Tab-separated table of C-alpha atoms and ligand atoms in Angstrom:
chain	number	residue	atom	x	y	z
A	263	MET	CA	-19.163	-19.939	4.743
A	264	LYS	CA	-17.815	-22.744	2.601
A	265	LEU	CA	-15.560	-21.686	-0.268
A	266	THR	CA	-16.387	-23.373	-3.562
A	267	GLY	CA	-13.590	-21.852	-5.602
A	268	VAL	CA	-11.362	-18.882	-6.285
A	269	GLU	CA	-10.749	-17.113	-9.577
A	270	LEU	CA	-7.278	-15.655	-10.136
A	271	ARG	CA	-7.186	-12.900	-12.703
A	272	GLN	CA	-4.134	-11.021	-13.916
A	273	ILE	CA	-4.840	-7.588	-15.311
A	274	ARG	CA	-2.648	-4.958	-16.913
A	275	LEU	CA	-3.500	-1.278	-16.593
A	276	PRO	CA	-1.526	1.512	-18.286
A	277	LEU	CA	-0.359	4.338	-15.976
A	278	VAL	CA	-1.159	7.954	-16.850
A	279	ALA	CA	2.593	8.702	-16.656
A	280	PRO	CA	5.744	6.711	-15.830
A	281	PHE	CA	6.260	6.344	-12.064
A	282	ARG	CA	9.936	6.253	-11.083
A	283	THR	CA	11.169	5.122	-7.679
A	284	SER	CA	14.633	4.219	-6.432
A	285	PHE	CA	13.949	0.603	-7.423
A	286	ALA	CA	12.103	0.772	-10.770
A	287	THR	CA	10.288	2.825	-13.392
A	288	GLN	CA	6.765	1.630	-13.969
A	289	THR	CA	4.663	2.471	-17.023
A	290	GLU	CA	1.901	-0.016	-16.344
A	291	ARG	CA	0.483	-1.924	-13.408
A	292	THR	CA	0.213	-5.682	-13.644
A	293	ALA	CA	-2.056	-6.760	-10.824
A	294	LEU	CA	-3.498	-9.990	-9.518
A	295	LEU	CA	-7.160	-9.994	-8.508
A	296	LEU	CA	-8.966	-12.748	-6.641
A	297	ARG	CA	-12.658	-13.537	-6.644
A	298	ALA	CA	-13.557	-15.882	-3.806
A	299	VAL	CA	-16.809	-17.714	-4.400
A	300	GLY	CA	-18.565	-19.056	-1.333
A	301	THR	CA	-21.846	-20.793	-0.716
A	302	GLU	CA	-23.538	-17.530	0.294
A	303	SER	CA	-21.633	-14.780	-1.491
A	304	GLU	CA	-18.576	-13.701	-3.471
A	305	GLY	CA	-15.739	-11.395	-2.503
A	306	TRP	CA	-12.865	-9.579	-4.182
A	307	GLY	CA	-9.234	-9.405	-3.169
A	308	GLU	CA	-6.309	-7.526	-4.709
A	309	CYS	CA	-2.729	-8.660	-4.393
A	310	VAL	CA	-0.281	-5.749	-4.077
A	311	ALA	CA	2.727	-7.600	-5.534
A	312	MET	CA	4.387	-5.978	-8.523
A	313	ALA	CA	5.345	-7.714	-11.789
A	314	GLU	CA	8.979	-7.949	-10.675
A	315	PRO	CA	10.547	-8.647	-7.260
A	316	ARG	CA	12.147	-5.208	-6.855
A	317	TYR	CA	10.175	-3.708	-3.974
A	318	SER	CA	9.813	-7.039	-2.190
A	319	SER	CA	10.684	-10.665	-2.871
A	320	GLU	CA	7.094	-11.417	-3.892
A	321	TYR	CA	5.894	-10.742	-7.442
A	322	VAL	CA	2.710	-11.363	-9.399
A	323	ALA	CA	3.655	-14.752	-10.841
A	324	SER	CA	5.041	-16.002	-7.519
A	325	CYS	CA	1.810	-14.998	-5.787
A	326	ALA	CA	-0.361	-16.668	-8.424
A	327	ASP	CA	1.748	-19.796	-8.099
A	328	VAL	CA	1.674	-20.086	-4.310
A	329	LEU	CA	-2.019	-19.232	-4.226
A	330	SER	CA	-3.021	-21.882	-6.753
A	331	ARG	CA	-0.636	-24.611	-5.569
A	332	HIS	CA	-0.764	-24.178	-1.797
A	333	LEU	CA	-2.827	-21.418	-0.193
A	334	ILE	CA	-6.204	-21.805	-1.913
A	335	PRO	CA	-6.209	-25.649	-1.806
A	336	GLU	CA	-5.439	-25.475	1.916
A	337	LEU	CA	-8.762	-23.714	2.503
A	338	ALA	CA	-10.658	-26.648	0.955
A	339	ARG	CA	-10.277	-28.409	4.308
A	340	TYR	CA	-12.536	-25.877	6.019
A	341	GLU	CA	-16.248	-26.630	5.990
A	342	SER	CA	-16.944	-23.302	7.647
A	343	LEU	CA	-14.564	-20.472	6.904
A	344	ASP	CA	-14.494	-16.886	8.091
A	345	ALA	CA	-11.792	-14.296	7.514
A	346	THR	CA	-10.303	-14.701	10.996
A	347	THR	CA	-9.526	-18.350	10.249
A	348	VAL	CA	-7.648	-17.653	6.993
A	349	ALA	CA	-4.334	-16.419	8.479
A	350	PRO	CA	-4.101	-19.245	11.064
A	351	ALA	CA	-5.001	-21.778	8.355
A	352	LEU	CA	-2.191	-20.464	6.132
A	353	GLU	CA	0.343	-20.110	8.935
A	354	PRO	CA	2.158	-23.393	8.113
A	355	PHE	CA	3.216	-21.831	4.790
A	356	ARG	CA	6.160	-19.503	5.360
A	357	GLY	CA	6.178	-15.934	4.110
A	358	HIS	CA	4.134	-14.969	1.030
A	359	ARG	CA	2.330	-12.242	2.930
A	360	MET	CA	1.115	-10.444	-0.178
A	361	ALA	CA	-0.491	-13.595	-1.536
A	362	LYS	CA	-2.018	-14.415	1.849
A	363	ALA	CA	-3.341	-10.882	2.261
A	364	ALA	CA	-5.167	-11.042	-1.069
A	365	LEU	CA	-6.846	-14.326	-0.179
A	366	GLU	CA	-7.903	-13.118	3.274
A	367	MET	CA	-9.246	-9.913	1.710
A	368	ALA	CA	-11.424	-11.831	-0.755
A	369	VAL	CA	-12.829	-14.044	2.011
A	370	LEU	CA	-13.392	-11.021	4.249
A	371	ASP	CA	-15.248	-9.190	1.469
A	372	ALA	CA	-17.425	-12.248	0.777
A	373	GLU	CA	-18.217	-12.673	4.456
A	374	LEU	CA	-19.058	-8.994	5.022
A	375	ARG	CA	-21.214	-8.849	1.888
A	376	ALA	CA	-23.169	-11.839	3.148
A	377	SER	CA	-23.780	-10.137	6.495
A	378	GLY	CA	-24.289	-6.636	5.020
A	379	VAL	CA	-21.450	-5.056	7.024
A	380	PRO	CA	-19.119	-2.423	5.482
A	381	LEU	CA	-15.383	-3.127	5.880
A	382	ALA	CA	-14.865	0.256	7.543
A	383	ARG	CA	-17.346	-0.590	10.283
A	384	GLU	CA	-15.851	-4.061	10.742
A	385	LEU	CA	-12.348	-2.580	11.175
A	386	GLY	CA	-13.463	0.133	13.601
A	387	ALA	CA	-13.403	3.241	11.406
A	388	VAL	CA	-14.221	6.575	13.017
A	389	ARG	CA	-14.297	8.818	9.911
A	390	ASP	CA	-16.425	8.920	6.795
A	391	ARG	CA	-13.750	10.553	4.636
A	392	VAL	CA	-9.975	10.628	4.768
A	393	PRO	CA	-7.430	13.319	3.856
A	394	CYS	CA	-5.221	12.278	0.957
A	395	GLY	CA	-1.567	12.638	0.170
A	396	VAL	CA	0.165	11.845	-3.093
A	397	SER	CA	3.440	10.155	-3.927
A	398	VAL	CA	5.545	11.972	-6.537
A	399	GLY	CA	8.071	9.938	-8.506
A	400	ILE	CA	11.678	10.796	-9.306
A	401	MET	CA	11.853	13.198	-12.241
A	402	ASP	CA	14.492	14.166	-14.793
A	403	SER	CA	14.722	17.749	-13.572
A	404	VAL	CA	13.724	20.043	-10.710
A	405	PRO	CA	11.479	22.280	-12.900
A	406	GLU	CA	9.598	19.162	-14.009
A	407	LEU	CA	9.171	18.157	-10.356
A	408	LEU	CA	7.900	21.607	-9.341
A	409	GLU	CA	5.349	21.487	-12.133
A	410	ALA	CA	4.141	18.045	-11.055
A	411	VAL	CA	3.859	19.091	-7.398
A	412	ALA	CA	1.974	22.254	-8.382
A	413	GLY	CA	-0.487	20.119	-10.340
A	414	TYR	CA	-1.148	17.826	-7.384
A	415	LEU	CA	-1.609	20.781	-5.046
A	416	ASP	CA	-4.097	22.234	-7.532
A	417	ASP	CA	-5.920	18.901	-7.408
A	418	GLY	CA	-6.235	19.410	-3.645
A	419	TYR	CA	-3.797	16.856	-2.214
A	420	VAL	CA	-3.014	17.798	1.374
A	421	ARG	CA	0.449	16.247	1.606
A	422	ILE	CA	3.290	15.627	-0.831
A	423	LYS	CA	5.664	12.668	-0.677
A	424	LEU	CA	8.786	12.875	-2.803
A	425	LYS	CA	10.548	9.738	-3.897
A	426	ILE	CA	14.278	10.121	-3.331
A	427	GLU	CA	17.486	8.240	-4.120
A	428	PRO	CA	21.197	9.102	-3.965
A	429	GLY	CA	21.652	11.985	-6.405
A	430	TRP	CA	17.986	13.061	-6.140
A	431	ASP	CA	17.405	14.096	-2.550
A	432	ILE	CA	18.613	17.371	-0.975
A	433	GLU	CA	18.191	19.564	-4.066
A	434	PRO	CA	14.655	18.532	-5.047
A	435	VAL	CA	13.551	18.774	-1.404
A	436	ARG	CA	15.094	22.219	-1.037
A	437	ALA	CA	13.456	23.363	-4.283
A	438	VAL	CA	9.993	22.126	-3.314
A	439	ARG	CA	10.272	23.631	0.171
A	440	GLN	CA	11.442	26.993	-1.180
A	441	HIS	CA	8.877	27.103	-3.937
A	442	PHE	CA	5.797	26.026	-1.979
A	443	GLY	CA	6.655	27.365	1.470
A	444	ASP	CA	6.927	26.071	5.021
A	445	ASP	CA	3.242	25.173	5.429
A	446	LEU	CA	3.350	22.391	2.836
A	447	LEU	CA	3.148	18.957	4.484
A	448	LEU	CA	6.185	17.303	2.896
A	449	GLN	CA	7.858	13.937	3.365
A	450	VAL	CA	10.323	11.730	1.485
A	451	ASP	CA	10.564	8.037	0.650
A	452	ALA	CA	13.892	6.348	-0.116
A	453	ASN	CA	12.688	2.754	-0.571
A	454	ALA	CA	15.820	1.442	1.116
A	455	ALA	CA	18.256	3.229	-1.225
A	456	TYR	CA	20.778	4.378	1.433
A	457	THR	CA	23.135	2.862	4.003
A	458	LEU	CA	24.065	4.033	7.462
A	459	ALA	CA	27.232	5.500	5.932
A	460	ASP	CA	24.919	8.105	4.332
A	461	ALA	CA	23.755	9.385	7.752
A	462	ARG	CA	25.581	12.689	7.480
A	463	HIS	CA	24.258	13.269	3.990
A	464	LEU	CA	20.687	12.481	5.108
A	465	ALA	CA	21.095	14.933	7.981
A	466	GLY	CA	21.219	17.483	5.155
A	467	LEU	CA	17.429	17.056	4.962
A	468	ASP	CA	17.012	18.199	8.571
A	469	PRO	CA	16.577	21.928	7.812
A	470	PHE	CA	13.556	21.335	5.580
A	471	GLY	CA	10.996	20.484	8.257
A	472	LEU	CA	9.950	17.165	6.744
A	473	LEU	CA	7.152	15.157	8.352
A	474	LEU	CA	9.290	12.047	7.993
A	475	ILE	CA	11.814	10.094	5.964
A	476	GLU	CA	10.459	6.717	4.927
A	477	GLN	CA	12.538	3.533	4.800
A	478	PRO	CA	15.976	5.060	4.231
A	479	LEU	CA	17.863	1.780	4.804
A	480	GLU	CA	17.317	-1.798	3.743
A	481	GLU	CA	14.389	-3.833	4.974
A	482	GLU	CA	16.296	-5.997	7.449
A	483	ASP	CA	18.398	-3.193	8.924
A	484	ILE	CA	16.375	-2.408	12.036
A	485	LEU	CA	19.497	-1.672	14.067
A	486	GLY	CA	20.769	0.679	11.359
A	487	HIS	CA	17.484	2.595	11.415
A	488	ALA	CA	17.737	2.900	15.204
A	489	GLN	CA	21.242	4.321	14.840
A	490	LEU	CA	20.235	6.628	12.008
A	491	ALA	CA	17.280	7.950	14.033
A	492	LYS	CA	19.816	9.263	16.577
A	493	LEU	CA	21.874	11.020	13.893
A	494	ILE	CA	19.154	12.928	12.038
A	495	SER	CA	16.301	15.059	13.304
A	496	THR	CA	13.804	14.121	10.558
A	497	PRO	CA	11.515	11.433	12.080
A	498	VAL	CA	12.203	7.958	10.676
A	499	CYS	CA	9.167	6.070	9.328
A	500	LEU	CA	9.362	2.400	8.367
A	501	ASP	CA	7.533	0.756	5.477
A	502	GLU	CA	9.245	-2.335	4.002
A	503	SER	CA	10.616	-3.377	7.438
A	504	ILE	CA	7.157	-3.543	9.030
A	505	THR	CA	5.982	-6.994	8.046
A	506	SER	CA	3.763	-7.737	11.062
A	507	ALA	CA	2.508	-6.383	14.374
A	508	ARG	CA	5.422	-8.149	16.049
A	509	ALA	CA	7.922	-6.478	13.726
A	510	ALA	CA	6.271	-3.112	14.431
A	511	ALA	CA	6.483	-3.607	18.192
A	512	ALA	CA	10.161	-4.579	17.919
A	513	ALA	CA	11.065	-1.655	15.650
A	514	ILE	CA	9.321	0.841	17.917
A	515	THR	CA	10.870	-0.619	21.068
A	516	LEU	CA	14.350	-0.495	19.514
A	517	GLY	CA	13.883	3.131	18.465
A	518	ALA	CA	14.110	2.284	14.755
A	519	CYS	CA	11.060	4.362	13.863
A	520	SER	CA	8.707	6.911	15.369
A	521	ILE	CA	6.082	6.660	12.592
A	522	VAL	CA	4.775	3.627	10.682
A	523	ASN	CA	3.447	3.258	7.134
A	524	ILE	CA	0.888	0.441	7.184
A	525	LYS	CA	0.290	-1.395	3.939
A	526	PRO	CA	-2.263	-4.152	4.481
A	527	GLY	CA	-1.180	-6.056	1.402
A	528	ARG	CA	2.409	-6.209	2.607
A	529	VAL	CA	1.688	-7.383	6.177
A	530	GLY	CA	-0.601	-10.324	5.405
A	531	GLY	CA	-3.950	-8.551	5.347
A	532	TYR	CA	-6.337	-6.028	6.834
A	533	LEU	CA	-6.666	-7.917	10.127
A	534	GLU	CA	-2.907	-7.844	10.744
A	535	ALA	CA	-2.887	-4.219	9.554
A	536	ARG	CA	-5.412	-3.408	12.270
A	537	ARG	CA	-3.194	-5.150	14.842
A	538	ILE	CA	-0.248	-3.005	13.731
A	539	HIS	CA	-2.467	0.048	14.097
A	540	ASP	CA	-3.373	-1.058	17.623
A	541	VAL	CA	0.273	-1.680	18.578
A	542	CYS	CA	1.272	1.748	17.265
A	543	VAL	CA	-1.593	3.504	19.048
A	544	ALA	CA	-0.577	1.773	22.284
A	545	HIS	CA	2.961	3.134	21.817
A	546	GLY	CA	1.801	6.618	20.825
A	547	VAL	CA	3.242	6.133	17.322
A	548	PRO	CA	1.314	7.825	14.463
A	549	VAL	CA	0.473	5.683	11.446
A	550	TRP	CA	-0.599	6.331	7.871
A	551	CYS	CA	-1.858	4.135	5.086
A	552	GLY	CA	0.553	3.366	2.270
A	553	GLY	CA	-0.351	2.723	-1.337
A	554	MET	CA	0.799	0.195	-3.927
A	555	LEU	CA	-0.865	1.573	-7.047
A	556	GLU	CA	-4.030	-0.289	-6.142
A	557	THR	CA	-7.019	-0.477	-8.451
A	558	GLY	CA	-10.351	0.688	-7.040
A	559	ILE	CA	-10.657	-2.662	-5.241
A	560	GLY	CA	-7.587	-2.226	-3.037
A	561	ARG	CA	-8.130	1.521	-2.816
A	562	ALA	CA	-11.614	1.017	-1.341
A	563	ALA	CA	-10.237	-1.245	1.373
A	564	ASN	CA	-7.331	1.107	2.122
A	565	LEU	CA	-9.776	3.962	2.644
A	566	ALA	CA	-11.682	1.857	5.178
A	567	LEU	CA	-8.449	1.178	7.064
A	568	ALA	CA	-7.268	4.796	6.859
A	569	ALA	CA	-10.462	5.819	8.669
A	570	LEU	CA	-9.281	4.167	11.927
A	571	PRO	CA	-8.436	6.560	14.764
A	572	GLY	CA	-4.653	6.032	14.804
A	573	PHE	CA	-4.256	7.097	11.169
A	574	THR	CA	-3.400	10.664	12.072
A	575	LEU	CA	-1.217	11.428	9.033
A	576	PRO	CA	-2.514	11.670	5.445
A	577	GLY	CA	-1.849	8.454	3.511
A	578	ASP	CA	-0.928	7.520	-0.052
A	579	THR	CA	-4.632	7.053	-0.642
A	580	SER	CA	-4.778	9.136	-3.792
A	581	ALA	CA	-7.618	9.380	-6.252
A	582	SER	CA	-7.901	6.793	-9.030
A	583	ASP	CA	-6.763	9.305	-11.662
A	584	ARG	CA	-3.383	9.720	-9.934
A	585	PHE	CA	-2.350	6.524	-11.708
A	586	TYR	CA	-5.159	5.425	-14.023
A	587	ARG	CA	-7.136	7.046	-16.785
A	588	THR	CA	-9.518	4.103	-16.578
A	589	ASP	CA	-9.868	2.151	-13.343
A	590	ILE	CA	-11.616	-1.210	-13.189
A	591	THR	CA	-14.162	0.177	-10.704
A	592	ASP	CA	-16.033	3.444	-10.545
A	593	PRO	CA	-13.220	5.926	-9.873
A	594	PHE	CA	-12.454	7.491	-6.502
A	595	VAL	CA	-12.553	11.237	-7.034
A	596	LEU	CA	-10.818	13.735	-4.769
A	597	SER	CA	-13.059	16.305	-3.119
A	598	ASP	CA	-11.484	19.043	-1.025
A	599	GLY	CA	-8.378	16.877	-0.627
A	600	HIS	CA	-10.372	13.949	0.744
A	601	LEU	CA	-11.778	10.639	-0.478
A	602	PRO	CA	-14.989	9.127	0.883
A	603	VAL	CA	-14.858	5.919	2.904
A	604	PRO	CA	-17.050	3.362	1.103
A	605	THR	CA	-20.280	2.604	2.942
A	606	GLY	CA	-21.655	-0.457	1.123
A	607	PRO	CA	-21.297	-4.028	2.430
A	608	GLY	CA	-17.787	-5.469	2.295
A	609	LEU	CA	-15.454	-3.353	0.166
A	610	GLY	CA	-18.471	-1.378	-0.988
A	611	ILE	CA	-17.290	-1.485	-4.588
A	612	GLU	CA	-16.987	-3.997	-7.407
A	613	PRO	CA	-15.155	-4.165	-10.724
A	614	LEU	CA	-17.098	-3.048	-13.794
A	615	PRO	CA	-17.321	-6.340	-15.762
A	616	GLU	CA	-16.669	-4.927	-19.266
A	617	VAL	CA	-13.728	-2.812	-18.116
A	618	LEU	CA	-12.314	-5.697	-16.124
A	619	ASP	CA	-12.491	-7.954	-19.173
A	620	GLU	CA	-10.829	-5.324	-21.329
A	621	PHE	CA	-7.744	-5.249	-19.089
A	622	THR	CA	-7.607	-8.958	-18.232
A	623	VAL	CA	-4.532	-10.863	-19.357
A	624	THR	CA	-5.199	-14.304	-17.850
A	625	THR	CA	-7.794	-16.009	-15.666
A	626	GLU	CA	-7.570	-19.241	-13.752
A	627	TRP	CA	-10.322	-20.970	-11.791
A	628	ILE	CA	-9.332	-23.057	-8.795
A	629	ALA	CA	-12.227	-25.202	-7.675
A	630	LEU	CA	-12.309	-26.412	-4.086
B	2110	NPG	O1	-0.216	5.975	-4.127
B	2110	NPG	O2	-0.492	3.885	-4.560
B	2110	NPG	C1	0.225	4.868	-4.394
B	2110	NPG	C2	1.722	4.688	-4.531
B	2110	NPG	C3	2.459	5.196	-3.360
B	2110	NPG	O3	4.759	5.597	-3.610
B	2110	NPG	C4	3.889	4.811	-3.392
B	2110	NPG	N1	4.153	3.515	-3.186
B	2110	NPG	O4	7.177	2.544	-1.691
B	2110	NPG	O5	5.355	3.289	-0.884
B	2110	NPG	C5	6.034	2.922	-1.835
B	2110	NPG	C6	5.471	3.011	-3.232
B	2110	NPG	C7	5.463	1.751	-4.002
B	2110	NPG	C8	5.110	1.807	-5.300
B	2110	NPG	C9	5.797	0.552	-3.481
B	2110	NPG	C10	5.089	0.682	-6.071
B	2110	NPG	C11	5.738	-0.593	-4.242
B	2110	NPG	C12	5.410	-0.505	-5.535
């Protein structure tokens, strides 16, 4: 396929409720969408970067900038492009994995649409639906948290993830465990809010039978995670630190994690995400699919990935209405705690043009 151009579109979607993590409170999602236009077909990509560089150093405007100035023009040199050539072609540009992932995703979707192959089949999926967990933000009070968790359990979610930070950790976890019982699949996510000096405090979570604690320490602190893993009995899962298959192999080998959260948009794309999956399977390390408040576009692709055999824990692949009253695609609706893996060619879903236009803030066309 020869690319003729790429459209960059920034959209802004209101959230159904504020979502508070240890690094920010979000009330809306600003997202960057890509539409890659090739000689035979078109494909969609979604960049997972947030409006501000709080979760990672990348952010929407930085991604739009590097895509339009460097990454997209670089692909003009390729007369015949397929998704496997995108990452090697962009390799000379350092970092910017979220931007690269979005571009590879759009090319991959275009290519698979042209050949009629669903993304799930291309990646090696073994399931036609996936069990879904939900991520619950930091709340002002424990009663408010219990009410939110009860609502999600009523919806059918099979696993609860609580966002934690210093001052909001042991007590909310204890309350949820006591209120909902020992059978609830429960895990926590610190988004790098602690240091190794908090090890004894974090060991206070040990009695609650958590599935895992996600990214307790800062992104670069692999050694610290390895030390922490020896001091607490809750399994350590890494998210932000896992930037590539190589990083995953190193973290596992060093004992820094025993579970991995794979976010395709954070690791440079679905092809690298599959390599991380393969590395983890080879090491006997369970993986699950993370979420970044994706629209239906990114959600569709995450469901395809989450259907691979090594994804043995429920992911943050929640239904569209977890975050959005109106999504830009047909919504993904939870059924018996599961979402269906899309079966159409490519992502198997497309934005609804009128809705997309309604939420669009800017568009830019980069011709190749
Ligand atoms: O279900 O899409 C979702 C959100 C899940 O909590 C979630 N994501 O750290 O994993 C995370 C967190 C996140 C949210 C990360 C926003 C970055 C931005």
